[in-house]
XYZ file of N, CA and C in Angstrom:
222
model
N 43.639 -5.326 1.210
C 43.565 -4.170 2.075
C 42.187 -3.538 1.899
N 41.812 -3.259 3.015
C 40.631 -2.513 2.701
C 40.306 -1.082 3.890
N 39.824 -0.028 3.095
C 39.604 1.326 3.624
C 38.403 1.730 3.616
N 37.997 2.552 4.626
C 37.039 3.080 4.839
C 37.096 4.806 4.702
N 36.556 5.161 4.045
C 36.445 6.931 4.437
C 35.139 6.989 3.985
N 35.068 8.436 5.147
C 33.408 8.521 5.413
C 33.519 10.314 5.373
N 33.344 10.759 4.330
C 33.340 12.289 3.906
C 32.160 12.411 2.892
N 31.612 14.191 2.709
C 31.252 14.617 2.341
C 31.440 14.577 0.635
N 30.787 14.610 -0.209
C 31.105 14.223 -1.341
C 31.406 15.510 -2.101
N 31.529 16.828 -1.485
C 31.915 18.039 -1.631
C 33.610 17.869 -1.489
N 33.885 17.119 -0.238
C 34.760 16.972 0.168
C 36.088 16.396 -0.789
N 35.746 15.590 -1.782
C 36.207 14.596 -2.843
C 36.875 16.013 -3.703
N 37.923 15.786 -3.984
C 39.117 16.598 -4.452
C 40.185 15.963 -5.192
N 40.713 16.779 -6.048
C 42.145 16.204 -6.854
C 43.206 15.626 -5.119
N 43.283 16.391 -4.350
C 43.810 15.622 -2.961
C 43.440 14.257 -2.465
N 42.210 14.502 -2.134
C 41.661 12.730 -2.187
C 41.697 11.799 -3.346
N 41.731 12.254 -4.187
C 42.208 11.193 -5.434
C 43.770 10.429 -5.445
N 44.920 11.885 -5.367
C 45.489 11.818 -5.632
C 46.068 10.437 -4.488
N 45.531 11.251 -3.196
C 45.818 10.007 -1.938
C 45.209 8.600 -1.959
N 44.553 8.243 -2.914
C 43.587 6.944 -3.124
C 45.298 6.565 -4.125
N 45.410 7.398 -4.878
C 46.147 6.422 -5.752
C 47.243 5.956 -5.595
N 48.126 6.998 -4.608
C 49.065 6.435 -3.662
C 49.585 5.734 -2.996
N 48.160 5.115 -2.187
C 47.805 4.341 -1.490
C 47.916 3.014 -2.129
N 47.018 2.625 -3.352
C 46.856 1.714 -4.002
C 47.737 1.506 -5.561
N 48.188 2.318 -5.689
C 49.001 2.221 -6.972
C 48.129 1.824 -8.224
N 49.124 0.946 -9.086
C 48.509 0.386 -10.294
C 47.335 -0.805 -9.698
N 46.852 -0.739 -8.645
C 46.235 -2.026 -8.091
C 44.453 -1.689 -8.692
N 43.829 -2.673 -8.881
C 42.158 -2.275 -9.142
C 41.717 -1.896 -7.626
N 40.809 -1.250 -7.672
C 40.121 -1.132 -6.805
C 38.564 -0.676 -7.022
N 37.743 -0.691 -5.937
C 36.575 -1.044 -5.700
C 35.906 0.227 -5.271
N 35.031 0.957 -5.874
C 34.395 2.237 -5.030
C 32.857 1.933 -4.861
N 32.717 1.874 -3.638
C 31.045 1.838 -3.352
C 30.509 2.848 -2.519
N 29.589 3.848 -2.928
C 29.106 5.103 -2.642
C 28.066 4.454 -1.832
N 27.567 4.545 -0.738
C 26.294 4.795 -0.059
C 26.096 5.821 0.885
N 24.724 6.562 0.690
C 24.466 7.618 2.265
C 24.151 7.331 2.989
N 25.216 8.082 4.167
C 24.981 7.523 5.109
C 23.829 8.514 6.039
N 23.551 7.448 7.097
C 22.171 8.328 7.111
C 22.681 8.009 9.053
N 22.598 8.992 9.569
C 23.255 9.139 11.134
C 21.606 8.734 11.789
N 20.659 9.361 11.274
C 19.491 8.700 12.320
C 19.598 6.674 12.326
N 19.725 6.261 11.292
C 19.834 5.272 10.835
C 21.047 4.757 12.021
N 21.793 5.029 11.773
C 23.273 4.730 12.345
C 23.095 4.587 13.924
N 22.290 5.526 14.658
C 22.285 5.805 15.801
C 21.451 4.967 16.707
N 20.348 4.932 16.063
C 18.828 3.620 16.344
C 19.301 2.145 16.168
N 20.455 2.018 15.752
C 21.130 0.368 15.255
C 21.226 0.358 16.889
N 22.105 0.430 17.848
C 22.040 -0.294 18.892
C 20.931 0.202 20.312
N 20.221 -0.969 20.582
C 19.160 -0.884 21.451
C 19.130 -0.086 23.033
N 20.362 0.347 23.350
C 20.323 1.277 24.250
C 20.475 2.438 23.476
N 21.260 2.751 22.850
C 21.067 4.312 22.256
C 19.460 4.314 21.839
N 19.018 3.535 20.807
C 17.716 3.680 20.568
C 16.982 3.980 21.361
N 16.725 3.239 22.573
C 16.046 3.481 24.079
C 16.500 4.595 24.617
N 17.276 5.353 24.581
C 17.624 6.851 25.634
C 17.434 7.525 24.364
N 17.921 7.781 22.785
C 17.439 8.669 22.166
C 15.427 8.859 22.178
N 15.128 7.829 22.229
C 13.687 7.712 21.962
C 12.939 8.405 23.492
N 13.401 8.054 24.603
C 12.957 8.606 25.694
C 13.428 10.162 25.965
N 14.266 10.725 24.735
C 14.458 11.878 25.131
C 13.708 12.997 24.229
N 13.166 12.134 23.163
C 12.612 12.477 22.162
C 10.685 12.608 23.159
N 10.728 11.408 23.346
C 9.362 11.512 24.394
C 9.618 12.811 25.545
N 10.681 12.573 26.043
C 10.865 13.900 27.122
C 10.520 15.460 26.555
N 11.282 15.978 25.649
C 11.148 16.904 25.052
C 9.379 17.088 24.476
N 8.717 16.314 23.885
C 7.260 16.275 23.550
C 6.378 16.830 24.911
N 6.739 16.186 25.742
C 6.087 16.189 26.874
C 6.645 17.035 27.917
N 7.706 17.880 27.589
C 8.573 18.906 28.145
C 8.998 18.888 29.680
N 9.317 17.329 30.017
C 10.023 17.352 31.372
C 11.305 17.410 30.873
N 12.130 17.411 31.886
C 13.499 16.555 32.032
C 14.626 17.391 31.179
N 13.953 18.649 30.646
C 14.630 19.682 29.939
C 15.788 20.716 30.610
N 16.976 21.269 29.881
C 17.813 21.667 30.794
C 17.696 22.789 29.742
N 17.741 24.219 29.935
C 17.982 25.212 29.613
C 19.344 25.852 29.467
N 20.106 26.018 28.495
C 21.383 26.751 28.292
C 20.978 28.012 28.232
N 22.088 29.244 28.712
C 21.630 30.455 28.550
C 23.093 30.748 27.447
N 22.571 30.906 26.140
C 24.031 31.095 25.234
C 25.221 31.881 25.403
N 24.255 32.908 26.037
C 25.242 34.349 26.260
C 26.549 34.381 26.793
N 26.255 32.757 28.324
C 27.153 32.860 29.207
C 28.168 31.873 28.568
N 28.259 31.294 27.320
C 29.139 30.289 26.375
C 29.471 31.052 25.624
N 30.828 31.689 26.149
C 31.655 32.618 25.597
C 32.966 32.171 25.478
């Protein structure tokens, strides 16, 4: 069996423990920590890369910009 959780390491609690062990009982198991990194994550496939990057160019060059007025996000 294998699980994925993807939380905050603040997040990690006598609750999340307790639910790991539940889960898995007397069984070994395997913990591998890596950060995750969302710019990283996001640039992996070549159309997101291509529209994040052209919006990143947009904004530099200040076309194509849409203005929110906060006030009226009530």
């Amino acid at each position: 069996m294998s699980i994925v959780y993807r939380l905050k390491a603040s997040e990690i609690d006598d609750r999340f423990l307790e639910s790991l062990k539940s889960q898995f009982g007397n069984k070994e198991i395997e913990i591998v920590v890596s950060e995750f990194d969302e710019t990283e994550y996001l640039l992996k496939s070549p159309s997101n890369q291509k529209r994040l990057l052209k919006a990143i160019e947009n904004l530099n060059e200040g076309q194509n910009l849409v203005e929110v007025d906060l006030s009226n996000l009530q």
